[in-house]
Amino acid sequence: MLSVARVARYSTVGDMEDQAVHRARPSWTVPSELQDIRLDSFIRGCLPHLARREIERALRARLFVVGGKMGRKGDRLRAGDVVFFTGPEWWLAPHPMPDFGLQIPVVYEDGSILALNKPAGIPTHGFSARDTRTLANFLIARWPDLAQVGKSRWEPGLVHRLDTETSGLVLVAKTQAAFDRIKIQFQRGQIRKQYLALVWGETPAHGSIRLPLTHDPRDERRMRIVPADGVTKKGKSWPALTRFRTRGVAAGFSLLDVQMTSGVTHQIRVHLAAIGHPIVGDSLYGRERERAFGLERQFLHAS
């Protein structure tokens, strides 16, 4: 990986097309050993904390300039070329921007972990510095040191996630040692995830759903059950087991206690929909047009 310290400079941009005002902007100079490198590869080396898709998005938005021309990802660079960044400075941030106005209830805190009660409608995290109003933005505002904890800069201390429209408990590690320990416990199934769900239809007293999941090739937002022929998108699938116990049944609905040890994306939502009992309010896997009890969100809560 190219070291930013070796190539990053701040200088005044001059003679740029569409640049009426000269002012200081971030820039990086191509060293001789990187002669003929592609622009997108050079930027990834200079800004390793940014996801590939964010860099590609910035290039499509024409936020990088080389030799007075807007750069394209396949452009080849020469030694001595200067790459200027013309977008907002916050875009280069190595972690989520703090959101001091967002308030998330803290259920538990000690020296190693946090437990937060995430409201429905709040994403657990974003994917770039542009994303705001997420749990990650709240965490950075209140505990800035969390920027150094975890596997991804956009997920400070987060050892797991909840869907945006799912409410409930989210665990956060305050130290890297705690993060590594909790992740191992999740992988070994030593931490059980328990949820409360309201579903359509009358469910049996209890049940288990063991169906592997894969990405839906027709809709990148969705997961689906691995088809009978076993063909999956890019050959990827994940085993998944969901158990439920029915608390009560009334008026064509069932209230369930749901447990899972695996943590596949949308697992509970897909599994319950697969057995004919989609979660009430789930517009992606359930009955999109029906909003029972005036709910404006899916009735799934991590407890």
XYZ file of N, CA and C in Angstrom, residues 110-274:
495
model
N -19.550 -0.264 30.794
C -18.442 -0.454 31.722
C -17.150 -0.124 30.972
N -16.021 -0.565 31.478
C -14.764 -0.199 30.848
C -14.490 -0.895 29.538
N -15.270 -1.938 29.221
C -15.002 -2.740 28.026
C -16.091 -2.671 26.969
N -17.351 -2.572 27.394
C -18.444 -2.654 26.427
C -19.514 -1.605 26.691
N -20.318 -1.397 25.652
C -21.523 -0.573 25.725
C -22.684 -1.401 25.196
N -23.880 -1.155 25.707
C -25.104 -1.701 25.136
C -26.039 -0.528 24.890
N -26.428 -0.337 23.633
C -27.266 0.792 23.244
C -28.612 0.293 22.748
N -29.648 1.102 22.934
C -30.987 0.780 22.454
C -31.236 1.580 21.181
N -30.916 0.973 20.034
C -31.044 1.671 18.756
C -32.512 1.824 18.355
N -32.953 3.036 18.056
C -34.327 3.214 17.577
C -34.477 2.714 16.139
N -35.679 2.365 15.758
C -35.954 2.050 14.360
C -35.768 3.311 13.521
N -35.300 3.132 12.304
C -35.093 4.264 11.404
C -33.692 4.834 11.440
N -32.865 4.374 12.382
C -31.481 4.839 12.491
C -30.557 3.732 11.980
N -29.791 3.962 10.898
C -28.841 2.934 10.442
C -27.771 2.674 11.494
N -27.269 1.463 11.549
C -26.184 1.162 12.479
C -24.924 1.919 12.086
N -24.633 1.975 10.799
C -23.468 2.725 10.320
C -23.667 3.071 8.855
N -22.849 3.985 8.365
C -22.832 4.313 6.950
C -21.640 3.653 6.286
N -21.322 4.143 5.083
C -20.206 3.568 4.337
C -19.203 4.621 3.893
N -19.410 5.858 4.321
C -18.473 6.924 3.982
C -18.698 8.076 4.939
N -17.810 9.079 4.864
C -17.942 10.251 5.724
C -19.168 11.076 5.361
N -19.750 10.825 4.199
C -20.953 11.564 3.800
C -22.176 11.131 4.594
N -22.162 9.892 5.060
C -23.331 9.352 5.754
C -23.410 9.905 7.174
N -24.579 10.391 7.542
C -24.792 10.979 8.862
C -26.048 10.381 9.497
N -26.319 10.786 10.731
C -27.501 10.327 11.468
C -27.519 8.814 11.597
N -26.349 8.234 11.870
C -26.255 6.806 12.120
C -25.770 6.576 13.548
N -25.901 5.346 14.012
C -25.394 5.001 15.335
C -23.893 5.264 15.420
N -23.173 5.000 14.337
C -21.725 5.237 14.318
C -21.399 6.715 14.524
N -22.178 7.611 13.935
C -21.951 9.049 14.132
C -22.147 9.444 15.588
N -23.144 8.842 16.234
C -23.373 9.092 17.662
C -22.201 8.580 18.494
N -21.702 7.390 18.176
C -20.608 6.805 18.943
C -19.350 7.663 18.879
N -19.013 8.150 17.692
C -17.809 8.971 17.531
C -17.949 10.289 18.285
N -19.158 10.828 18.342
C -19.373 12.088 19.061
C -19.181 11.900 20.561
N -19.663 10.800 21.096
C -19.633 10.607 22.553
C -18.371 9.890 23.039
N -17.853 8.964 22.228
C -16.642 8.220 22.593
C -15.658 8.286 21.417
N -14.944 9.385 21.240
C -14.061 9.562 20.069
C -13.022 8.459 19.914
N -12.565 7.875 21.020
C -11.529 6.838 20.939
C -12.013 5.575 20.231
N -13.326 5.431 20.052
C -13.842 4.260 19.345
C -13.415 4.233 17.887
N -12.942 5.367 17.372
C -12.453 5.410 15.989
C -11.304 4.431 15.774
N -10.637 4.040 16.855
C -9.496 3.126 16.762
C -9.872 1.683 17.078
N -11.159 1.406 17.281
C -11.597 0.066 17.681
C -12.413 -0.574 16.560
N -12.111 -1.834 16.254
C -12.900 -2.557 15.269
C -12.129 -2.895 14.014
N -12.850 -3.437 13.015
C -12.231 -3.843 11.758
C -12.394 -2.800 10.671
N -13.412 -1.964 10.775
C -13.691 -0.958 9.757
C -13.811 0.412 10.403
N -13.251 1.418 9.760
C -13.327 2.777 10.293
C -14.758 3.290 10.326
N -15.628 2.715 9.487
C -17.019 3.178 9.443
C -17.885 2.465 10.468
N -17.324 1.491 11.201
C -18.071 0.740 12.207
C -17.336 0.790 13.542
N -17.176 1.967 14.140
C -16.360 2.114 15.351
C -16.872 1.282 16.523
N -16.105 0.263 16.897
C -16.451 -0.568 18.042
C -17.616 -1.512 17.842
N -18.268 -1.476 16.700
C -19.481 -2.267 16.487
C -19.133 -3.734 16.237
N -19.635 -4.608 17.085
C -19.350 -6.036 16.933
C -20.449 -6.758 16.158
N -21.567 -6.084 15.921
C -22.637 -6.630 15.088
C -23.513 -5.465 14.645
N -24.506 -5.762 13.805
C -25.363 -4.708 13.268
C -26.835 -5.091 13.401
N -27.678 -4.075 13.351
C -29.117 -4.273 13.198
C -29.555 -3.568 11.928
N -30.570 -4.135 11.259
C -31.137 -3.450 10.100
C -31.660 -2.080 10.514
N -31.725 -1.170 9.572
C -32.154 0.197 9.866
C -33.508 0.232 10.552
N -34.467 -0.556 10.081
C -35.820 -0.516 10.633
C -36.021 -1.465 11.810
N -34.959 -2.137 12.249
C -35.029 -2.978 13.443
C -34.537 -2.177 14.637
N -35.285 -2.208 15.714
C -34.869 -1.512 16.934
C -34.235 -2.507 17.898
N -33.606 -1.961 18.954
C -33.131 -2.836 20.013
C -31.664 -2.732 20.338
N -31.179 -3.733 21.088
C -29.845 -3.693 21.672
C -28.748 -3.914 20.639
N -27.741 -3.057 20.710
C -26.532 -3.187 19.899
C -25.338 -3.173 20.846
N -24.457 -4.162 20.707
C -23.253 -4.225 21.531
C -22.105 -3.491 20.854
N -21.353 -2.743 21.660
C -20.205 -1.983 21.167
C -19.019 -2.267 22.081
N -17.872 -2.595 21.499
C -16.652 -2.805 22.278
C -15.910 -1.483 22.426
N -15.427 -1.202 23.619
C -14.716 0.053 23.871
C -13.207 -0.081 23.686
N -12.719 -1.312 23.621
C -11.296 -1.555 23.395
C -11.142 -2.615 22.310
N -9.977 -2.641 21.669
C -9.753 -3.641 20.630
C -9.735 -5.045 21.214
N -9.200 -5.188 22.425
C -9.185 -6.506 23.073
C -10.603 -7.011 23.302
N -11.486 -6.129 23.758
C -12.883 -6.514 23.967
C -13.552 -6.843 22.639
N -13.245 -6.074 21.602
C -13.813 -6.316 20.273
C -13.434 -7.710 19.780
N -12.153 -8.038 19.852
C -11.685 -9.341 19.370
C -12.320 -10.478 20.168
N -12.442 -10.295 21.477
C -13.017 -11.339 22.333
C -14.494 -11.574 22.003
N -15.250 -10.493 21.844
C -16.685 -10.629 21.572
C -16.930 -11.214 20.188
N -16.125 -10.829 19.203
C -16.287 -11.385 17.858
C -16.078 -12.896 17.870
N -15.095 -13.365 18.637
C -14.859 -14.806 18.748
C -16.057 -15.489 19.402
N -16.622 -14.858 20.422
C -17.794 -15.431 21.090
C -18.976 -15.524 20.131
N -19.164 -14.511 19.285
C -20.222 -14.576 18.275
C -19.959 -15.729 17.305
N -18.724 -15.846 16.829
C -18.382 -16.877 15.857
C -18.585 -18.277 16.423
N -18.358 -18.441 17.714
C -18.519 -19.752 18.357
C -19.950 -20.015 18.805
N -20.840 -19.066 18.590
C -22.224 -19.235 18.999
C -22.437 -19.112 20.484
N -21.499 -18.471 21.176
C -21.601 -18.327 22.629
C -22.486 -17.152 23.035
N -22.794 -16.289 22.089
C -23.703 -15.168 22.338
C -24.961 -15.394 21.514
N -26.099 -15.457 22.158
C -27.358 -15.667 21.456
C -28.041 -14.335 21.182
N -28.546 -14.218 19.985
C -29.289 -13.019 19.618
C -30.779 -13.325 19.762
N -31.460 -12.558 20.587
C -32.877 -12.796 20.842
C -33.691 -11.596 20.387
N -34.819 -11.867 19.748
C -35.657 -10.817 19.181
C -37.118 -11.057 19.548
N -37.873 -9.979 19.487
C -39.327 -10.027 19.609
C -39.893 -9.645 18.253
N -40.777 -10.472 17.707
C -41.310 -10.222 16.365
C -42.818 -10.436 16.339
N -43.516 -9.553 15.642
C -44.937 -9.724 15.360
C -45.058 -10.123 13.898
N -45.721 -11.254 13.639
C -45.789 -11.769 12.276
C -47.239 -11.971 11.849
N -47.422 -12.066 10.539
C -48.735 -12.364 9.983
C -49.022 -13.854 10.133
N -50.281 -14.172 10.468
C -50.703 -15.561 10.541
C -50.506 -16.172 11.913
N -51.041 -17.371 12.077
C -50.970 -18.088 13.348
C -49.874 -19.148 13.271
N -48.850 -18.968 14.072
C -47.696 -19.868 14.055
C -47.880 -21.009 15.047
N -47.159 -22.134 14.858
C -47.203 -23.212 15.858
C -46.544 -22.761 17.155
N -46.634 -23.581 18.181
C -46.111 -23.209 19.500
C -44.622 -22.916 19.460
N -43.912 -23.647 18.626
C -42.476 -23.406 18.481
C -42.022 -23.997 17.154
N -40.814 -23.649 16.748
C -40.307 -24.177 15.489
C -38.868 -23.783 15.247
N -38.242 -24.475 14.303
C -36.875 -24.179 13.880
C -36.849 -24.060 12.364
N -36.085 -23.121 11.876
C -35.950 -22.910 10.433
C -34.465 -22.988 10.102
N -34.085 -24.026 9.382
C -32.683 -24.203 8.995
C -32.612 -24.166 7.465
N -32.395 -22.990 6.934
C -32.338 -22.793 5.490
C -31.161 -21.880 5.157
N -30.259 -22.311 4.274
C -29.125 -21.453 3.910
C -29.591 -20.246 3.100
N -28.854 -19.151 3.222
C -29.229 -17.899 2.570
C -28.163 -17.458 1.579
N -28.600 -16.706 0.589
C -27.694 -16.143 -0.406
C -28.242 -14.802 -0.862
N -27.432 -14.034 -1.582
C -27.897 -12.759 -2.119
C -28.873 -13.003 -3.267
N -29.873 -12.147 -3.379
C -30.831 -12.225 -4.474
C -30.201 -11.583 -5.708
N -29.971 -12.334 -6.783
C -29.316 -11.760 -7.965
C -30.162 -10.712 -8.674
N -31.461 -10.677 -8.389
C -32.349 -9.714 -9.050
C -32.489 -8.408 -8.292
N -32.098 -8.406 -7.018
C -32.257 -7.210 -6.184
C -31.168 -7.222 -5.119
N -30.190 -6.320 -5.236
C -29.043 -6.324 -4.324
C -29.419 -5.990 -2.886
N -30.623 -5.455 -2.668
C -31.063 -5.141 -1.306
C -31.512 -6.375 -0.549
N -31.838 -7.441 -1.276
C -32.516 -8.583 -0.675
C -31.600 -9.798 -0.530
N -31.951 -10.636 0.449
C -31.402 -11.984 0.562
C -32.517 -12.957 0.185
N -32.148 -14.204 -0.081
C -33.160 -15.218 -0.373
C -32.654 -16.593 0.054
N -33.591 -17.542 0.124
C -33.232 -18.922 0.420
C -32.452 -19.489 -0.762
N -31.412 -20.260 -0.488
C -30.668 -20.907 -1.569
C -31.622 -21.805 -2.347
N -31.723 -21.637 -3.670
C -32.673 -22.428 -4.456
C -32.334 -23.915 -4.454
N -33.306 -24.720 -4.869
C -33.146 -26.176 -4.828
C -31.974 -26.657 -5.676
N -31.684 -25.931 -6.773
C -30.574 -26.357 -7.631
C -29.214 -25.954 -7.071
N -29.236 -25.201 -5.953
C -27.992 -24.822 -5.300
C -27.223 -23.710 -5.968
N -27.769 -23.130 -7.043
C -27.072 -22.068 -7.765
C -27.232 -20.757 -7.008
N -26.127 -20.103 -6.690
C -26.155 -18.862 -5.924
C -25.355 -17.784 -6.625
N -25.593 -16.542 -6.233
C -24.867 -15.412 -6.798
C -23.404 -15.495 -6.387
N -22.519 -15.561 -7.359
C -21.072 -15.634 -7.131
C -20.685 -16.837 -6.272
N -21.570 -17.846 -6.235
C -21.242 -19.065 -5.511
C -21.212 -18.939 -4.006
N -21.795 -17.867 -3.457
C -21.733 -17.640 -2.013
C -23.073 -17.956 -1.353
N -22.999 -18.670 -0.234
C -24.186 -18.910 0.582
C -23.738 -19.087 2.023
N -24.696 -18.930 2.947
C -24.373 -18.999 4.370
C -25.403 -19.870 5.087
N -24.945 -20.828 5.902
C -25.895 -21.614 6.700
C -26.569 -20.712 7.729
N -27.816 -20.993 8.027
C -28.546 -20.132 8.970
C -29.607 -20.948 9.695
N -29.669 -20.751 11.009
C -30.659 -21.438 11.844
C -31.394 -20.413 12.692
N -32.723 -20.429 12.596
C -33.575 -19.539 13.385
C -34.561 -20.388 14.181
N -34.669 -20.109 15.474
C -35.643 -20.799 16.326
C -36.653 -19.784 16.849
N -37.901 -20.220 17.007
C -38.909 -19.306 17.547
C -39.838 -20.028 18.511
N -40.397 -19.247 19.414
C -41.424 -19.726 20.346
C -42.560 -18.725 20.312
N -43.786 -19.205 20.194
C -44.943 -18.325 20.085
C -45.412 -17.885 21.464
N -45.423 -16.577 21.665
C -45.923 -16.022 22.936
C -47.440 -15.991 22.969
N -48.030 -15.627 21.828
C -49.482 -15.499 21.782
C -49.966 -15.330 20.360
N -51.239 -15.669 20.138
C -51.862 -15.563 18.820
C -53.189 -14.849 18.982
N -53.445 -13.866 18.096
C -54.713 -13.134 18.159
C -54.955 -12.411 16.847
N -56.215 -12.439 16.400
C -56.672 -11.655 15.247
C -55.819 -11.866 14.006
N -55.332 -13.082 13.824
C -54.553 -13.374 12.629
C -53.095 -12.970 12.697
N -52.598 -12.685 13.901
C -51.189 -12.329 14.091
C -50.602 -13.204 15.189
N -49.271 -13.324 15.184
C -48.571 -14.067 16.238
C -47.408 -13.237 16.757
N -47.226 -13.281 18.079
C -46.091 -12.610 18.710
C -45.067 -13.677 19.080
N -43.835 -13.514 18.590
C -42.819 -14.548 18.725
C -41.593 -14.071 19.494
N -41.023 -14.996 20.264
C -39.645 -14.861 20.734
C -38.780 -15.600 19.718
N -37.777 -14.923 19.187
C -36.953 -15.499 18.123
C -35.496 -15.504 18.558
N -34.806 -16.601 18.285
C -33.383 -16.707 18.610
C -32.598 -17.148 17.389
N -31.367 -16.656 17.296
C -30.442 -17.160 16.284
C -29.024 -17.037 16.819
N -28.194 -18.003 16.475
C -26.782 -17.930 16.844
C -25.958 -17.440 15.668
N -26.396 -17.763 14.450
C -25.745 -17.203 13.264
C -26.233 -15.776 13.084
N -25.614 -15.040 12.198
C -25.997 -13.647 12.020
C -25.981 -13.232 10.568
N -26.654 -13.994 9.710
C -26.691 -13.672 8.288
C -27.611 -12.475 8.060
N -27.250 -11.616 7.129
C -28.048 -10.434 6.814
C -29.507 -10.806 6.565
N -30.426 -10.117 7.241
C -31.876 -10.280 7.066
C -32.355 -11.692 7.403
N -31.589 -12.423 8.192
C -31.895 -13.840 8.423
C -33.301 -14.076 8.947
N -33.675 -13.412 10.033
C -34.993 -13.638 10.628
C -36.094 -13.244 9.655
N -35.913 -12.133 8.991
C -36.938 -11.637 8.069
C -37.163 -12.614 6.918
N -36.080 -13.126 6.343
C -36.200 -14.061 5.220
C -36.766 -15.400 5.691
N -36.278 -15.902 6.808
C -36.742 -17.200 7.300
C -38.229 -17.192 7.631
N -38.687 -16.166 8.342
C -40.106 -16.123 8.708
C -40.991 -15.936 7.478
N -40.529 -15.143 6.526
C -41.292 -14.988 5.283
C -41.336 -16.306 4.513
N -40.253 -17.080 4.578
C -40.176 -18.336 3.831
C -41.179 -19.369 4.325
